[in-house]
PDB file of C-alpha atoms and ligand atoms in Angstrom:
ATOM      1  CA  MET A   1     -14.318 -23.720  14.713  1.00  0.00           C
ATOM      2  CA  ALA A   2     -13.377 -20.481  13.033  1.00  0.00           C
ATOM      3  CA  ASN A   3     -13.092 -18.904  16.450  1.00  0.00           C
ATOM      4  CA  TYR A   4     -10.621 -21.141  17.962  1.00  0.00           C
ATOM      5  CA  THR A   5      -7.526 -18.978  17.482  1.00  0.00           C
ATOM      6  CA  ASP A   6      -9.504 -16.221  19.323  1.00  0.00           C
ATOM      7  CA  TRP A   7     -10.414 -18.731  22.092  1.00  0.00           C
ATOM      8  CA  LEU A   8      -6.797 -19.584  22.641  1.00  0.00           C
ATOM      9  CA  LYS A   9      -6.205 -15.921  23.335  1.00  0.00           C
ATOM     10  CA  LEU A  10      -8.140 -16.453  26.585  1.00  0.00           C
ATOM     11  CA  TYR A  11      -5.165 -18.253  27.927  1.00  0.00           C
ATOM     12  CA  SER A  12      -2.822 -15.822  29.591  1.00  0.00           C
ATOM     13  CA  ASN A  13      -0.336 -18.734  30.353  1.00  0.00           C
ATOM     14  CA  GLU A  14       1.499 -19.787  27.308  1.00  0.00           C
ATOM     15  CA  ASP A  15       2.180 -23.285  28.518  1.00  0.00           C
ATOM     16  CA  ARG A  16      -1.519 -23.789  29.275  1.00  0.00           C
ATOM     17  CA  LYS A  17      -2.481 -22.496  25.847  1.00  0.00           C
ATOM     18  CA  ASN A  18      -0.107 -25.017  24.244  1.00  0.00           C
ATOM     19  CA  HIS A  19      -1.475 -27.785  26.446  1.00  0.00           C
ATOM     20  CA  ALA A  20      -5.076 -26.930  25.358  1.00  0.00           C
ATOM     21  CA  LEU A  21      -4.114 -27.075  21.757  1.00  0.00           C
ATOM     22  CA  ARG A  22      -2.404 -30.431  22.257  1.00  0.00           C
ATOM     23  CA  VAL A  23      -5.470 -31.744  23.998  1.00  0.00           C
ATOM     24  CA  ALA A  24      -7.757 -30.496  21.012  1.00  0.00           C
ATOM     25  CA  GLU A  25      -5.505 -32.195  18.524  1.00  0.00           C
ATOM     26  CA  THR A  26      -5.200 -35.458  20.466  1.00  0.00           C
ATOM     27  CA  ALA A  27      -8.920 -35.407  21.080  1.00  0.00           C
ATOM     28  CA  GLU A  28      -9.537 -34.899  17.302  1.00  0.00           C
ATOM     29  CA  LYS A  29      -7.350 -37.970  16.506  1.00  0.00           C
ATOM     30  CA  LEU A  30      -9.194 -40.102  19.034  1.00  0.00           C
ATOM     31  CA  ALA A  31     -12.440 -38.875  17.528  1.00  0.00           C
ATOM     32  CA  ALA A  32     -11.345 -40.125  14.239  1.00  0.00           C
ATOM     33  CA  THR A  33     -10.459 -43.558  15.623  1.00  0.00           C
ATOM     34  CA  HIS A  34     -13.748 -43.945  17.696  1.00  0.00           C
ATOM     35  CA  GLY A  35     -16.262 -42.423  15.361  1.00  0.00           C
ATOM     36  CA  ALA A  36     -16.925 -39.275  17.496  1.00  0.00           C
ATOM     37  CA  ASP A  37     -17.466 -35.823  16.243  1.00  0.00           C
ATOM     38  CA  LYS A  38     -14.072 -34.271  15.591  1.00  0.00           C
ATOM     39  CA  ASP A  39     -15.173 -30.682  15.776  1.00  0.00           C
ATOM     40  CA  LYS A  40     -16.863 -30.988  19.149  1.00  0.00           C
ATOM     41  CA  VAL A  41     -14.047 -32.587  20.891  1.00  0.00           C
ATOM     42  CA  PHE A  42     -11.585 -30.124  19.309  1.00  0.00           C
ATOM     43  CA  ILE A  43     -13.589 -27.208  20.668  1.00  0.00           C
ATOM     44  CA  ALA A  44     -13.862 -28.824  24.081  1.00  0.00           C
ATOM     45  CA  GLY A  45     -10.170 -29.523  24.094  1.00  0.00           C
ATOM     46  CA  ILE A  46      -9.428 -25.810  23.195  1.00  0.00           C
ATOM     47  CA  LEU A  47     -11.590 -24.548  25.949  1.00  0.00           C
ATOM     48  CA  HIS A  48     -11.253 -27.082  28.675  1.00  0.00           C
ATOM     49  CA  ASP A  49      -8.799 -25.260  30.818  1.00  0.00           C
ATOM     50  CA  ILE A  50      -9.722 -21.628  30.328  1.00  0.00           C
ATOM     51  CA  ALA A  51     -10.416 -21.371  34.050  1.00  0.00           C
ATOM     52  CA  ARG A  52      -7.442 -23.315  35.161  1.00  0.00           C
ATOM     53  CA  ASP A  53      -5.321 -20.340  35.998  1.00  0.00           C
ATOM     54  CA  TYR A  54      -8.027 -18.653  37.902  1.00  0.00           C
ATOM     55  CA  SER A  55      -7.238 -18.020  41.615  1.00  0.00           C
ATOM     56  CA  GLY A  56      -9.235 -19.923  44.167  1.00  0.00           C
ATOM     57  CA  LYS A  57     -11.167 -16.657  44.938  1.00  0.00           C
ATOM     58  CA  GLN A  58     -11.920 -16.086  41.253  1.00  0.00           C
ATOM     59  CA  LEU A  59     -13.140 -19.660  40.879  1.00  0.00           C
ATOM     60  CA  LEU A  60     -15.389 -19.356  43.889  1.00  0.00           C
ATOM     61  CA  GLU A  61     -16.741 -15.945  42.704  1.00  0.00           C
ATOM     62  CA  SER A  62     -17.348 -17.316  39.255  1.00  0.00           C
ATOM     63  CA  ALA A  63     -19.170 -20.354  40.638  1.00  0.00           C
ATOM     64  CA  GLU A  64     -21.477 -18.127  42.691  1.00  0.00           C
ATOM     65  CA  GLN A  65     -22.041 -15.805  39.719  1.00  0.00           C
ATOM     66  CA  PHE A  66     -22.926 -18.752  37.401  1.00  0.00           C
ATOM     67  CA  GLY A  67     -25.087 -20.453  40.155  1.00  0.00           C
ATOM     68  CA  ILE A  68     -22.863 -23.412  40.458  1.00  0.00           C
ATOM     69  CA  ALA A  69     -23.500 -25.414  43.698  1.00  0.00           C
ATOM     70  CA  VAL A  70     -20.163 -25.512  45.658  1.00  0.00           C
ATOM     71  CA  SER A  71     -19.558 -28.239  48.169  1.00  0.00           C
ATOM     72  CA  ASP A  72     -17.361 -27.859  51.297  1.00  0.00           C
ATOM     73  CA  LEU A  73     -14.716 -29.837  49.701  1.00  0.00           C
ATOM     74  CA  GLU A  74     -14.714 -27.610  46.578  1.00  0.00           C
ATOM     75  CA  ARG A  75     -14.679 -24.547  48.820  1.00  0.00           C
ATOM     76  CA  HIS A  76     -11.614 -25.989  50.438  1.00  0.00           C
ATOM     77  CA  CYS A  77     -10.060 -26.858  47.092  1.00  0.00           C
ATOM     78  CA  PRO A  78     -11.529 -24.504  44.430  1.00  0.00           C
ATOM     79  CA  VAL A  79      -9.401 -25.707  41.640  1.00  0.00           C
ATOM     80  CA  LEU A  80     -11.757 -28.618  41.432  1.00  0.00           C
ATOM     81  CA  LEU A  81     -14.203 -26.163  39.944  1.00  0.00           C
ATOM     82  CA  HIS A  82     -12.177 -25.154  36.980  1.00  0.00           C
ATOM     83  CA  GLY A  83     -14.081 -27.592  34.714  1.00  0.00           C
ATOM     84  CA  PRO A  84     -17.617 -26.553  35.575  1.00  0.00           C
ATOM     85  CA  VAL A  85     -16.669 -22.811  35.585  1.00  0.00           C
ATOM     86  CA  ALA A  86     -14.966 -23.235  32.141  1.00  0.00           C
ATOM     87  CA  ALA A  87     -18.208 -24.839  30.866  1.00  0.00           C
ATOM     88  CA  LYS A  88     -20.275 -21.974  32.098  1.00  0.00           C
ATOM     89  CA  ILE A  89     -17.842 -19.394  30.548  1.00  0.00           C
ATOM     90  CA  ALA A  90     -18.077 -21.240  27.189  1.00  0.00           C
ATOM     91  CA  ASP A  91     -21.840 -21.164  27.429  1.00  0.00           C
ATOM     92  CA  ALA A  92     -22.543 -17.724  28.771  1.00  0.00           C
ATOM     93  CA  ARG A  93     -19.701 -15.737  27.278  1.00  0.00           C
ATOM     94  CA  LEU A  94     -18.628 -17.634  24.166  1.00  0.00           C
ATOM     95  CA  HIS A  95     -22.038 -18.848  23.321  1.00  0.00           C
ATOM     96  CA  ILE A  96     -21.265 -22.433  22.755  1.00  0.00           C
ATOM     97  CA  GLU A  97     -24.605 -24.150  22.788  1.00  0.00           C
ATOM     98  CA  ASP A  98     -23.653 -27.787  22.102  1.00  0.00           C
ATOM     99  CA  LYS A  99     -24.427 -29.837  25.248  1.00  0.00           C
ATOM    100  CA  ASP A 100     -21.794 -32.459  24.402  1.00  0.00           C
ATOM    101  CA  VAL A 101     -19.118 -29.816  24.165  1.00  0.00           C
ATOM    102  CA  LEU A 102     -20.167 -28.099  27.491  1.00  0.00           C
ATOM    103  CA  GLN A 103     -20.413 -31.411  29.322  1.00  0.00           C
ATOM    104  CA  ALA A 104     -17.001 -32.511  28.042  1.00  0.00           C
ATOM    105  CA  ILE A 105     -15.460 -29.278  29.383  1.00  0.00           C
ATOM    106  CA  HIS A 106     -17.434 -29.654  32.651  1.00  0.00           C
ATOM    107  CA  GLN A 107     -16.391 -33.179  33.259  1.00  0.00           C
ATOM    108  CA  HIS A 108     -12.739 -33.088  32.167  1.00  0.00           C
ATOM    109  CA  THR A 109     -11.113 -32.983  35.681  1.00  0.00           C
ATOM    110  CA  LEU A 110     -13.328 -35.161  37.861  1.00  0.00           C
ATOM    111  CA  ALA A 111     -15.045 -37.339  35.284  1.00  0.00           C
ATOM    112  CA  ALA A 112     -18.511 -38.747  35.731  1.00  0.00           C
ATOM    113  CA  PRO A 113     -20.466 -41.995  35.563  1.00  0.00           C
ATOM    114  CA  ASP A 114     -21.845 -42.644  32.134  1.00  0.00           C
ATOM    115  CA  MET A 115     -19.926 -40.035  30.141  1.00  0.00           C
ATOM    116  CA  SER A 116     -20.722 -39.321  26.546  1.00  0.00           C
ATOM    117  CA  LEU A 117     -18.261 -40.457  23.920  1.00  0.00           C
ATOM    118  CA  ALA A 118     -17.092 -36.819  23.543  1.00  0.00           C
ATOM    119  CA  SER A 119     -16.508 -36.421  27.367  1.00  0.00           C
ATOM    120  CA  LYS A 120     -14.552 -39.682  27.533  1.00  0.00           C
ATOM    121  CA  ILE A 121     -12.305 -38.684  24.637  1.00  0.00           C
ATOM    122  CA  VAL A 122     -11.641 -35.124  26.041  1.00  0.00           C
ATOM    123  CA  TYR A 123     -10.769 -36.663  29.504  1.00  0.00           C
ATOM    124  CA  LEU A 124      -8.457 -39.151  27.995  1.00  0.00           C
ATOM    125  CA  ALA A 125      -6.911 -36.549  25.601  1.00  0.00           C
ATOM    126  CA  ASP A 126      -6.162 -34.431  28.635  1.00  0.00           C
ATOM    127  CA  ALA A 127      -4.306 -37.347  30.260  1.00  0.00           C
ATOM    128  CA  ILE A 128      -2.348 -38.481  27.166  1.00  0.00           C
ATOM    129  CA  GLU A 129      -1.471 -35.432  25.074  1.00  0.00           C
ATOM    130  CA  PRO A 130       2.075 -35.544  23.951  1.00  0.00           C
ATOM    131  CA  GLY A 131       3.283 -33.155  26.625  1.00  0.00           C
ATOM    132  CA  ARG A 132       2.225 -35.522  29.426  1.00  0.00           C
ATOM    133  CA  GLN A 133       4.845 -37.885  30.898  1.00  0.00           C
ATOM    134  CA  PHE A 134       4.220 -40.486  33.524  1.00  0.00           C
ATOM    135  CA  ASN A 135       4.915 -44.171  33.944  1.00  0.00           C
ATOM    136  CA  SER A 136       2.729 -46.326  31.788  1.00  0.00           C
ATOM    137  CA  ILE A 137       1.709 -43.483  29.427  1.00  0.00           C
ATOM    138  CA  GLY A 138       2.934 -45.433  26.379  1.00  0.00           C
ATOM    139  CA  GLU A 139       0.473 -48.176  27.235  1.00  0.00           C
ATOM    140  CA  LEU A 140      -2.240 -45.796  28.050  1.00  0.00           C
ATOM    141  CA  ARG A 141      -1.866 -44.088  24.646  1.00  0.00           C
ATOM    142  CA  GLU A 142      -2.055 -47.479  22.950  1.00  0.00           C
ATOM    143  CA  LEU A 143      -5.026 -48.502  24.908  1.00  0.00           C
ATOM    144  CA  ALA A 144      -6.898 -45.315  24.155  1.00  0.00           C
ATOM    145  CA  ARG A 145      -6.740 -46.225  20.438  1.00  0.00           C
ATOM    146  CA  TYR A 146      -8.572 -49.514  20.722  1.00  0.00           C
ATOM    147  CA  LYS A 147     -10.287 -49.796  24.194  1.00  0.00           C
ATOM    148  CA  LEU A 148     -11.674 -46.454  25.139  1.00  0.00           C
ATOM    149  CA  ASP A 149     -13.300 -47.515  28.399  1.00  0.00           C
ATOM    150  CA  SER A 150     -10.357 -49.577  29.598  1.00  0.00           C
ATOM    151  CA  ALA A 151      -8.188 -46.555  28.826  1.00  0.00           C
ATOM    152  CA  LEU A 152     -10.558 -44.210  30.717  1.00  0.00           C
ATOM    153  CA  LEU A 153     -10.359 -46.459  33.847  1.00  0.00           C
ATOM    154  CA  ALA A 154      -6.618 -46.705  33.440  1.00  0.00           C
ATOM    155  CA  ALA A 155      -6.384 -42.967  33.270  1.00  0.00           C
ATOM    156  CA  MET A 156      -8.588 -42.541  36.398  1.00  0.00           C
ATOM    157  CA  ASP A 157      -6.355 -44.984  38.208  1.00  0.00           C
ATOM    158  CA  SER A 158      -3.273 -43.221  37.283  1.00  0.00           C
ATOM    159  CA  GLY A 159      -4.871 -39.870  38.296  1.00  0.00           C
ATOM    160  CA  ILE A 160      -6.019 -41.246  41.582  1.00  0.00           C
ATOM    161  CA  SER A 161      -2.652 -42.869  42.250  1.00  0.00           C
ATOM    162  CA  TYR A 162      -1.061 -39.516  41.676  1.00  0.00           C
ATOM    163  CA  LEU A 163      -3.348 -37.815  44.185  1.00  0.00           C
ATOM    164  CA  LEU A 164      -2.798 -40.515  46.747  1.00  0.00           C
ATOM    165  CA  GLU A 165       0.937 -40.088  46.489  1.00  0.00           C
ATOM    166  CA  LYS A 166       0.659 -36.303  46.800  1.00  0.00           C
ATOM    167  CA  LYS A 167      -1.748 -36.617  49.801  1.00  0.00           C
ATOM    168  CA  GLU A 168      -4.202 -34.610  47.768  1.00  0.00           C
ATOM    169  CA  ILE A 169      -8.023 -34.588  48.091  1.00  0.00           C
ATOM    170  CA  ILE A 170      -9.904 -37.057  45.830  1.00  0.00           C
ATOM    171  CA  HIS A 171     -13.313 -35.750  44.788  1.00  0.00           C
ATOM    172  CA  PRO A 172     -16.217 -38.173  45.472  1.00  0.00           C
ATOM    173  CA  LYS A 173     -17.357 -37.736  41.840  1.00  0.00           C
ATOM    174  CA  THR A 174     -14.047 -39.278  40.537  1.00  0.00           C
ATOM    175  CA  ILE A 175     -14.537 -42.322  42.924  1.00  0.00           C
ATOM    176  CA  GLU A 176     -18.216 -42.490  41.768  1.00  0.00           C
ATOM    177  CA  ALA A 177     -16.973 -42.482  38.086  1.00  0.00           C
ATOM    178  CA  ARG A 178     -14.456 -45.097  38.657  1.00  0.00           C
ATOM    179  CA  ASN A 179     -16.812 -47.399  40.501  1.00  0.00           C
ATOM    180  CA  TYR A 180     -19.210 -46.866  37.635  1.00  0.00           C
ATOM    181  CA  TYR A 181     -16.743 -47.900  34.948  1.00  0.00           C
ATOM    182  CA  ILE A 182     -15.618 -50.857  37.033  1.00  0.00           C
ATOM    183  CA  LEU A 183     -19.145 -52.044  37.283  1.00  0.00           C
ATOM    184  CA  ASN A 184     -19.989 -51.319  33.758  1.00  0.00           C
ATOM    185  CA  SER A 185     -17.018 -51.917  31.580  1.00  0.00           C
ATOM    186  CA  SER A 186     -17.012 -55.014  29.442  1.00  0.00           C
TER     187      SER A 186
HETATM  188 FE1  FE2 B   1      -8.057 -29.114  33.565  1.00  0.00          FE
HETATM  189 FE1  FE2 B   2      -5.943 -29.850  30.839  1.00  0.00          FE
END
């Protein structure tokens, strides 16, 4: 944790840096509510978007360098790789060894079936941090406090609706994750 102000310097974009800090703080609060490790989600929140401002070319080069398998869809839309690339940077360059932290960074954009508590919290914190504004965000913030899986599903639905509206690509992993939580949420 001592390094986190240094890690923030990895963001060249001021807005992105402030977003990362707000995600970390939101994740820390959610961790306190849901009994997760506050430090882990804070660190993942700080680092989750360190590759978000990479160009498509940089993301594809980094993916190749780190041995990340790239699908045709991701080659067409490299921004989808910014989570996996950020996790590899955290591991290889920042020496973050904690698997929960790395996985939460990796999964923060696309989600995944059977996410860890830390991953769920970082995914949600990214969706509901105080800088985010969209219809029903108030309800989502409320839901995140007491029903984590329902909030996760609602956040996925809202993300998917946004992509549908924008006629953007929806990654199969996101669909797979949503189906999983529909089948498995209580
Ligand atoms: Fe992101
Ligand atoms: Fe983010």
